[in-house]
Backbone atoms as SQL, in Angstrom:
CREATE TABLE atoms (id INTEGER PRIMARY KEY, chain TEXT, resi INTEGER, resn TEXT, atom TEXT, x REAL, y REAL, z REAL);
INSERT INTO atoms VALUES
  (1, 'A', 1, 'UNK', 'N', 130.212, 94.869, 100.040),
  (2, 'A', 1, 'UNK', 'CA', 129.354, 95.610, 100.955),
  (3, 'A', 1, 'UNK', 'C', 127.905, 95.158, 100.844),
  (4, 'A', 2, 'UNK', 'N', 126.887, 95.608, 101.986),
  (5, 'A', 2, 'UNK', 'CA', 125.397, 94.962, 102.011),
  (6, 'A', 2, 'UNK', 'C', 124.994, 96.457, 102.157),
  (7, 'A', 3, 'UNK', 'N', 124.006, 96.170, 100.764),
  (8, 'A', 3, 'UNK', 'CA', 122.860, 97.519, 100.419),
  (9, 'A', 3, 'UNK', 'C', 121.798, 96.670, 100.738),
  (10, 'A', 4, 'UNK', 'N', 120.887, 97.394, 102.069),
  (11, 'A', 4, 'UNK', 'CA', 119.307, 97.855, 102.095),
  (12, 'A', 4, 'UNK', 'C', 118.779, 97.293, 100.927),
  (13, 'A', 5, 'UNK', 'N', 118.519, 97.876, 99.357),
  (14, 'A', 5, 'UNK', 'CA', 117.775, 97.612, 98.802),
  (15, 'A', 5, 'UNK', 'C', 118.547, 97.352, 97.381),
  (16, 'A', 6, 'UNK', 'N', 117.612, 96.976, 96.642),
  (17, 'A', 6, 'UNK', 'CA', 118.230, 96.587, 95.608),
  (18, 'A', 6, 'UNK', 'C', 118.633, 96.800, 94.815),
  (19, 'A', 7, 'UNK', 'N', 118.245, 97.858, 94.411),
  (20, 'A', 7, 'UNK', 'CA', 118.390, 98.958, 93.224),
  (21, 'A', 7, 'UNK', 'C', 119.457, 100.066, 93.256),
  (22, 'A', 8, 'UNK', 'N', 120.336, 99.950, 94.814),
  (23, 'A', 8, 'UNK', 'CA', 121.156, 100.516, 95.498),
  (24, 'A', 8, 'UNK', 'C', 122.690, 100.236, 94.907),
  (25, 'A', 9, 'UNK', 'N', 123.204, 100.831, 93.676),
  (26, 'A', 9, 'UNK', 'CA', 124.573, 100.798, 93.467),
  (27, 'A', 9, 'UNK', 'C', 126.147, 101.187, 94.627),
  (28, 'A', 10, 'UNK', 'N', 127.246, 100.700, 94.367),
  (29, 'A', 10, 'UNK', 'CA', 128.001, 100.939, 95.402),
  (30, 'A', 10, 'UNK', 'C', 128.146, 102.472, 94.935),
  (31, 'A', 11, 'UNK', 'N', 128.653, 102.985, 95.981),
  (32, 'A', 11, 'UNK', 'CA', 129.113, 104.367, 95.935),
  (33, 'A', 11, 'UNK', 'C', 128.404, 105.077, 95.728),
  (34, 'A', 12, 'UNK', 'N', 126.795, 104.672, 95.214),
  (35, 'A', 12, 'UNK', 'CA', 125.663, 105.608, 94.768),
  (36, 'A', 12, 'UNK', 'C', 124.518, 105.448, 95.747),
  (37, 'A', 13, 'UNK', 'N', 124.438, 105.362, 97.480),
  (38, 'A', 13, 'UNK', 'CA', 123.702, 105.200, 97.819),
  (39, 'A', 13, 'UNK', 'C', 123.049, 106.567, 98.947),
  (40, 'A', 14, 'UNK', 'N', 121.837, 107.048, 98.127),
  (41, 'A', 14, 'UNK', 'CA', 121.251, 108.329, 97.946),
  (42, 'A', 14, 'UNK', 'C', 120.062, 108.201, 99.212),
  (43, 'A', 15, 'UNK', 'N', 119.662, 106.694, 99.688),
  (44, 'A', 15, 'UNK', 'CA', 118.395, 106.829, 100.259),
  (45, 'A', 15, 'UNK', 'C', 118.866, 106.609, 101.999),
  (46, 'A', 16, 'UNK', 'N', 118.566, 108.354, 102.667),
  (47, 'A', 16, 'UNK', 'CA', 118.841, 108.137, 103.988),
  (48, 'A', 16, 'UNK', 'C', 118.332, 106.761, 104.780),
  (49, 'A', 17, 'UNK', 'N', 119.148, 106.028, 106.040),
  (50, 'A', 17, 'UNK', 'CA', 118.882, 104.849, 106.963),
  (51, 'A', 17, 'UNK', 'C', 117.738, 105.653, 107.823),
  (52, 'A', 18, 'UNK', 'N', 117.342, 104.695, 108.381),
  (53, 'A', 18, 'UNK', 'CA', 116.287, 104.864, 109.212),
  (54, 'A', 18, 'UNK', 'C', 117.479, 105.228, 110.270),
  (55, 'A', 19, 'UNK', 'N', 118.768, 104.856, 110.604),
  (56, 'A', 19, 'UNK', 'CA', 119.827, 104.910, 111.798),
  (57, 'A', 19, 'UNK', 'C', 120.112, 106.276, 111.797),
  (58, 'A', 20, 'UNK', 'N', 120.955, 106.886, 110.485),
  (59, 'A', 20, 'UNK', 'CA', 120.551, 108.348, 110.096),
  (60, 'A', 20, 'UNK', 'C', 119.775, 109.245, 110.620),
  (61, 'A', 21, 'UNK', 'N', 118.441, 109.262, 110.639),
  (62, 'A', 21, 'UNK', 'CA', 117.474, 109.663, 110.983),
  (63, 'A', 21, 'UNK', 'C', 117.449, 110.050, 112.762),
  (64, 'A', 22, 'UNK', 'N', 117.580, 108.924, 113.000),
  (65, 'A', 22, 'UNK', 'CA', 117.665, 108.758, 114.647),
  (66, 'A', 22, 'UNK', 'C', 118.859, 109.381, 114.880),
  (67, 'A', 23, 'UNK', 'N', 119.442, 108.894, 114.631),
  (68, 'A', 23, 'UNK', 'CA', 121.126, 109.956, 115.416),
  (69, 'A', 23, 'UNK', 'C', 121.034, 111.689, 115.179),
  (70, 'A', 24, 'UNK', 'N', 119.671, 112.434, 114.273),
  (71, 'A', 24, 'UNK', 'CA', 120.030, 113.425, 114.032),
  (72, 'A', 24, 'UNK', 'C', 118.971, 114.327, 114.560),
  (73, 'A', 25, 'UNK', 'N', 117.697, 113.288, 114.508),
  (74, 'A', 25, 'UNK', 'CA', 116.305, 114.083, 114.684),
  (75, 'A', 25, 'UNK', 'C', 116.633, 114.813, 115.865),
  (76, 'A', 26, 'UNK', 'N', 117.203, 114.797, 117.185),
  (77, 'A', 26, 'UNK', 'CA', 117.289, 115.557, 118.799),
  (78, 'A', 26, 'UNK', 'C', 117.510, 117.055, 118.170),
  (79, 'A', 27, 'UNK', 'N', 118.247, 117.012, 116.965),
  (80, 'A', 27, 'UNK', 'CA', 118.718, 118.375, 116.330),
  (81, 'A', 27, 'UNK', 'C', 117.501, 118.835, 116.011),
  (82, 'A', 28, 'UNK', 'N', 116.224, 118.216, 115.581),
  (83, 'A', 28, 'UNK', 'CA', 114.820, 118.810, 115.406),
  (84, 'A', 28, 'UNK', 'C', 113.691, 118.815, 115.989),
  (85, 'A', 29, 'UNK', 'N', 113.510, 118.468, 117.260),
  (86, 'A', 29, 'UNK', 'CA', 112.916, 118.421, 118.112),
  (87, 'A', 29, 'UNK', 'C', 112.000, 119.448, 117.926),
  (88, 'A', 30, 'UNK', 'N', 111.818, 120.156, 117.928),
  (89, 'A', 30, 'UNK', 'CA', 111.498, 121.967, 118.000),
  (90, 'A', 30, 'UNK', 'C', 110.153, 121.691, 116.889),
  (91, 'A', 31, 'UNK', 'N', 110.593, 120.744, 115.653),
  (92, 'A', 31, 'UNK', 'CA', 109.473, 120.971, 114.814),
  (93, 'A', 31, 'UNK', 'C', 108.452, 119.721, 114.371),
  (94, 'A', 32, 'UNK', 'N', 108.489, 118.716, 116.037),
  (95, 'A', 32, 'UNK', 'CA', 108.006, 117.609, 115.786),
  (96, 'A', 32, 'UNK', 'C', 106.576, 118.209, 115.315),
  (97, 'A', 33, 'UNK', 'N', 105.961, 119.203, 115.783),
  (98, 'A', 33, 'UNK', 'CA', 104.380, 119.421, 115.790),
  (99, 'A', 33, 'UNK', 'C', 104.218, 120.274, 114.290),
  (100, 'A', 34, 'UNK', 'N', 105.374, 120.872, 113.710),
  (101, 'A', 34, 'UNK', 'CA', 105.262, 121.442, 112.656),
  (102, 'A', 34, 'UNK', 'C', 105.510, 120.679, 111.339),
  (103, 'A', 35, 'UNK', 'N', 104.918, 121.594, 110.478),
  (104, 'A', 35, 'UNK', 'CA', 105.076, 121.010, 109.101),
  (105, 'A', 35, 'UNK', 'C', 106.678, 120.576, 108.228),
  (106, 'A', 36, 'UNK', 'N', 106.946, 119.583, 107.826),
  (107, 'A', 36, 'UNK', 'CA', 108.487, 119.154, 107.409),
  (108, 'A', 36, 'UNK', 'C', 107.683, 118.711, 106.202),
  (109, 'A', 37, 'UNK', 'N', 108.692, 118.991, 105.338),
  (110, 'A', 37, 'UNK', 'CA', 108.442, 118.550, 103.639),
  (111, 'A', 37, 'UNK', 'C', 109.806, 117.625, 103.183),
  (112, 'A', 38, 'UNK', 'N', 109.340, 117.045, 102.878),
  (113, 'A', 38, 'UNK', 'CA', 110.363, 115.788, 102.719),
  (114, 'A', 38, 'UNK', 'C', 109.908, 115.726, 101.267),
  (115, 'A', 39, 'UNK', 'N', 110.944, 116.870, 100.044),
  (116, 'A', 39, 'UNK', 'CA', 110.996, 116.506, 98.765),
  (117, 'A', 39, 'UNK', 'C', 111.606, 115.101, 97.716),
  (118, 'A', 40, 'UNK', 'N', 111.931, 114.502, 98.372),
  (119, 'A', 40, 'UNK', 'CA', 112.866, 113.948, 97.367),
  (120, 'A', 40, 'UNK', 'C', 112.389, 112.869, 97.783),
  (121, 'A', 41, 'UNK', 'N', 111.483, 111.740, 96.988),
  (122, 'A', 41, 'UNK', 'CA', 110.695, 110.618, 97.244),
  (123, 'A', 41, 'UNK', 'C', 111.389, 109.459, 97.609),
  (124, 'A', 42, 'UNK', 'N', 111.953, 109.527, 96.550),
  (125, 'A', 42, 'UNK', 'CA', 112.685, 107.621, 96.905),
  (126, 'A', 42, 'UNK', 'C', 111.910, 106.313, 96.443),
  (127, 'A', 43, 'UNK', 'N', 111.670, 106.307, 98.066),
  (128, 'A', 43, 'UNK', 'CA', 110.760, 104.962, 97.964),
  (129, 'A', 43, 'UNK', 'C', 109.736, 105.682, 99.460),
  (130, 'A', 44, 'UNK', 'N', 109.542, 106.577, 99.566),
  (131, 'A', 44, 'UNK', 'CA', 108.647, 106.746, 100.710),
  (132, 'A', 44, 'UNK', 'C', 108.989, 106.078, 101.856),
  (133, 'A', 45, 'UNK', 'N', 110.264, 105.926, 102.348),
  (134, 'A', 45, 'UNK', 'CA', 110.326, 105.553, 103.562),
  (135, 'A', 45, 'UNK', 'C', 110.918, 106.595, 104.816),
  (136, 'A', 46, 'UNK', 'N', 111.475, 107.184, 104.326),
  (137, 'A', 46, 'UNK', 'CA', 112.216, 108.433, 105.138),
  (138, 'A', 46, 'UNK', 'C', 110.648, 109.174, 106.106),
  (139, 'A', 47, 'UNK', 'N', 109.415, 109.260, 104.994),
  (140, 'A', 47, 'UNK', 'CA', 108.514, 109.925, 106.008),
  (141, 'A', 47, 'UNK', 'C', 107.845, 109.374, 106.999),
  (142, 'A', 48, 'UNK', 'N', 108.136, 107.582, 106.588),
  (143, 'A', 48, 'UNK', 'CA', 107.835, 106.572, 107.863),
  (144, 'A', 48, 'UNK', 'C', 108.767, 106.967, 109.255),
  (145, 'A', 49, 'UNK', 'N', 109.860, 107.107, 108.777),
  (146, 'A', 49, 'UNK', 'CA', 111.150, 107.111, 109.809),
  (147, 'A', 49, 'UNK', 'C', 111.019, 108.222, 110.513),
  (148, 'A', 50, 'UNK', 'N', 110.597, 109.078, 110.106),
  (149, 'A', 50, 'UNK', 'CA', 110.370, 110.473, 110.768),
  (150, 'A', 50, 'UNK', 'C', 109.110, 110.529, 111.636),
  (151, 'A', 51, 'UNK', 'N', 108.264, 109.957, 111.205),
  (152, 'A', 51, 'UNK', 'CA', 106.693, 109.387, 112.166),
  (153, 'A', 51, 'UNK', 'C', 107.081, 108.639, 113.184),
  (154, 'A', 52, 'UNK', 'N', 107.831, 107.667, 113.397),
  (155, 'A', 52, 'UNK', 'CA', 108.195, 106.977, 113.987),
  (156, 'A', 52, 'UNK', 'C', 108.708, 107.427, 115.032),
  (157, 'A', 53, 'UNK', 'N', 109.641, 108.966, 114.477),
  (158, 'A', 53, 'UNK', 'CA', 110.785, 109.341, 115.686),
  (159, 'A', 53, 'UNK', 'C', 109.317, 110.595, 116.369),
  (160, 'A', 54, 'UNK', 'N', 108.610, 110.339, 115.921),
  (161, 'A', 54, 'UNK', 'CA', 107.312, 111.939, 116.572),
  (162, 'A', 54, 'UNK', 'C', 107.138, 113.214, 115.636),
  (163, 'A', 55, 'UNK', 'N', 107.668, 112.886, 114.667),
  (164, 'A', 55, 'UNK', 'CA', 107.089, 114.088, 113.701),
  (165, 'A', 55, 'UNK', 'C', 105.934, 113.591, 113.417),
  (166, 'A', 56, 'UNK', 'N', 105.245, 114.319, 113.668),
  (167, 'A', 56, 'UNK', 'CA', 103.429, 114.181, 113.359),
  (168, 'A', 56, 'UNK', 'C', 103.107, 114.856, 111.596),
  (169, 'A', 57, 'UNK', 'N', 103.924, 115.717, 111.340),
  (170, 'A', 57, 'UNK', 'CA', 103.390, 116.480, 110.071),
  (171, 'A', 57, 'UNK', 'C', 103.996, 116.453, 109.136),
  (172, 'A', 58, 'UNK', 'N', 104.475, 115.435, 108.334),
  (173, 'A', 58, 'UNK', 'CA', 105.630, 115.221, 107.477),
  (174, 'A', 58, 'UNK', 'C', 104.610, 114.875, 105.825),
  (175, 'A', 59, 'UNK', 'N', 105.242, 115.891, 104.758),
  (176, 'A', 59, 'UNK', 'CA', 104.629, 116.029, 103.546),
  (177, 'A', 59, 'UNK', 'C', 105.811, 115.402, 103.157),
  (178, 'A', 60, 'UNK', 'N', 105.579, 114.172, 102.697),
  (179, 'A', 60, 'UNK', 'CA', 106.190, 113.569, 101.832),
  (180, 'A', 60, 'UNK', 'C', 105.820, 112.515, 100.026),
  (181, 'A', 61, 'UNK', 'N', 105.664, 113.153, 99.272),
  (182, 'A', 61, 'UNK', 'CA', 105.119, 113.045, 98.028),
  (183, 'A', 61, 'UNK', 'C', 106.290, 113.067, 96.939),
  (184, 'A', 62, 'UNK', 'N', 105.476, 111.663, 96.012),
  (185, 'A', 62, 'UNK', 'CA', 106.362, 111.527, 94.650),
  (186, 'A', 62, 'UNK', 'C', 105.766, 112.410, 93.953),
  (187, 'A', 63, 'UNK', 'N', 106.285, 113.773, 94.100),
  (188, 'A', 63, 'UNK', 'CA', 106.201, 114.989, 92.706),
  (189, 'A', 63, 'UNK', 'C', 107.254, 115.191, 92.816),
  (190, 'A', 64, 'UNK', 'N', 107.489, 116.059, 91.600),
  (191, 'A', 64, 'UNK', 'CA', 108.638, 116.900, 90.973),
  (192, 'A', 64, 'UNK', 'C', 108.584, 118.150, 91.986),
  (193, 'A', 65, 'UNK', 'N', 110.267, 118.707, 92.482),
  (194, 'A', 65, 'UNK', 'CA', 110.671, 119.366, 93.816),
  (195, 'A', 65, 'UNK', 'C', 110.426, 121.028, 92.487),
  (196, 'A', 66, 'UNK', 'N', 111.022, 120.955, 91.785),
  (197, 'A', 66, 'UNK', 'CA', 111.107, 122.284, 91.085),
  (198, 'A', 66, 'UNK', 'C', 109.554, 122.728, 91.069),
  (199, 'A', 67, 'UNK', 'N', 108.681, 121.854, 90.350),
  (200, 'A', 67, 'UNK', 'CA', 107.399, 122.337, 90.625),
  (201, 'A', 67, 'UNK', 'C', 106.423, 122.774, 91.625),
  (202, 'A', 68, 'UNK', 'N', 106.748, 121.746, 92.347),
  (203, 'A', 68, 'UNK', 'CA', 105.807, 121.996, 93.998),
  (204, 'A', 68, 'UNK', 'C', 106.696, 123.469, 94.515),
  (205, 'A', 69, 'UNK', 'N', 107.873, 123.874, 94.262),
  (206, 'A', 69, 'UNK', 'CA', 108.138, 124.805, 95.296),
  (207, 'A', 69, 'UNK', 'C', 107.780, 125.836, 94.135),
  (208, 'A', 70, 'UNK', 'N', 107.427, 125.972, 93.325),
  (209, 'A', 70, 'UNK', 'CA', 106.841, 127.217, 92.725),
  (210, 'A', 70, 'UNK', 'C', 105.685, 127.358, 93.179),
  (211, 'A', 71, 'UNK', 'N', 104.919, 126.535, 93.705),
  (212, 'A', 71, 'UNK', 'CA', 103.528, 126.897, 94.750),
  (213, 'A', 71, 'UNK', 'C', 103.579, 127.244, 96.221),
  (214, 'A', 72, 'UNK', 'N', 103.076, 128.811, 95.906),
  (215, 'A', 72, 'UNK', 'CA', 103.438, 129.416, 97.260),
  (216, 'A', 72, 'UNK', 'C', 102.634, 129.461, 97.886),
  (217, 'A', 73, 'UNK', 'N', 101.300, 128.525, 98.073),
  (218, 'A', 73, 'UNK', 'CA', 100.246, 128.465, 99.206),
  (219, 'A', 73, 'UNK', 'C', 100.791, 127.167, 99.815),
  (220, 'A', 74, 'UNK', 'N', 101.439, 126.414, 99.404),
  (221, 'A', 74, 'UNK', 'CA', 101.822, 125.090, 99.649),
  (222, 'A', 74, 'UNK', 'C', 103.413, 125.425, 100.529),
  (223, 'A', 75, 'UNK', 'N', 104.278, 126.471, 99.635),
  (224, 'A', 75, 'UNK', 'CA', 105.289, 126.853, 100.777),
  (225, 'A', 75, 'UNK', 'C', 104.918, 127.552, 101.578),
  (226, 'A', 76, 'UNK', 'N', 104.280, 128.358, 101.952),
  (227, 'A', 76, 'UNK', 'CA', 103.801, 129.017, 103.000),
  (228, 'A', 76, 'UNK', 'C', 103.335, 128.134, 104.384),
  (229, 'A', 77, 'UNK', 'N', 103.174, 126.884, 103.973),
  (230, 'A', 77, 'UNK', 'CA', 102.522, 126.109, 105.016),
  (231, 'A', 77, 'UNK', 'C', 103.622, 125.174, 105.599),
  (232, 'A', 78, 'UNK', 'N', 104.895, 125.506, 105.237),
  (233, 'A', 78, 'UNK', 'CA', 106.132, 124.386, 105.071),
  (234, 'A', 78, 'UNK', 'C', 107.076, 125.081, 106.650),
  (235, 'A', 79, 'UNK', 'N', 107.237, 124.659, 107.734),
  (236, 'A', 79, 'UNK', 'CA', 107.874, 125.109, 108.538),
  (237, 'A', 79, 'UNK', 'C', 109.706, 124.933, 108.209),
  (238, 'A', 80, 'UNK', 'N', 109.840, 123.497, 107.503),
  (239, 'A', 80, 'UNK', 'CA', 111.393, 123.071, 107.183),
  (240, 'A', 80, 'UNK', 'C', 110.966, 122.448, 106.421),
  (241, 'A', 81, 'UNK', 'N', 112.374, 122.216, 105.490),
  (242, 'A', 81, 'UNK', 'CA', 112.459, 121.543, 104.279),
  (243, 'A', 81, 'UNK', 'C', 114.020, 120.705, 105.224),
  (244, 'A', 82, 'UNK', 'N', 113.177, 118.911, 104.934),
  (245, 'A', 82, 'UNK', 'CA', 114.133, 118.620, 105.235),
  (246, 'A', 82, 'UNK', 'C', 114.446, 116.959, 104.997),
  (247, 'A', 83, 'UNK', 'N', 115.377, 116.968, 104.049),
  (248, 'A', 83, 'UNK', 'CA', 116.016, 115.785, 103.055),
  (249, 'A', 83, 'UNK', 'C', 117.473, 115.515, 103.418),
  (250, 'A', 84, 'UNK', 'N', 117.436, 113.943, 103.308),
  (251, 'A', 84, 'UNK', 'CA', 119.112, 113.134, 102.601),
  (252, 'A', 84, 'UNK', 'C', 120.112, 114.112, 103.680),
  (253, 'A', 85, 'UNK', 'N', 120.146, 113.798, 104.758),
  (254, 'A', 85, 'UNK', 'CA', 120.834, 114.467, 105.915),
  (255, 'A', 85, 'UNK', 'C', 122.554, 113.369, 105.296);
């Protein structure tokens, strides 16, 4: 099989396609103008892919998910949480 990237084991491949993305976003339409938090880093490309499709407001950051969501001025501002479809 051909992995994307390199570091990408068989059977262990965790980092959503940009193709992914597209086949699903019509399902989110609703929150192109709102805030989406995209926890789970990777390699920072998922919040490219999502800019791309018209999400304008996408928080996507290499921190730790347990920590950031114990900050509730930061969830309060979060319309969807939304990862690894």
């Amino acid at each position: 099989p051909h992995f994307r990237f390199g570091n990408t084991i068989q059977n262990d491949e965790w980092q959503t396609s940009q193709q992914s993305w597209e086949e699903i976003s019509h399902w989110f339409a609703n929150f192109k103008q709102k805030c989406i938090w995209q926890p789970f880093y990777y390699d920072g490309k998922c919040a490219e892919y999502l800019r791309q499709l018209g999400f304008t407001n996408v928080v996507h950051t290499n921190e730790d998910f347990f920590e950031r969501v114990k900050d509730r001025q930061f969830m309060d501002t979060v319309d969807l949480i939304w990862d690894n479809p």
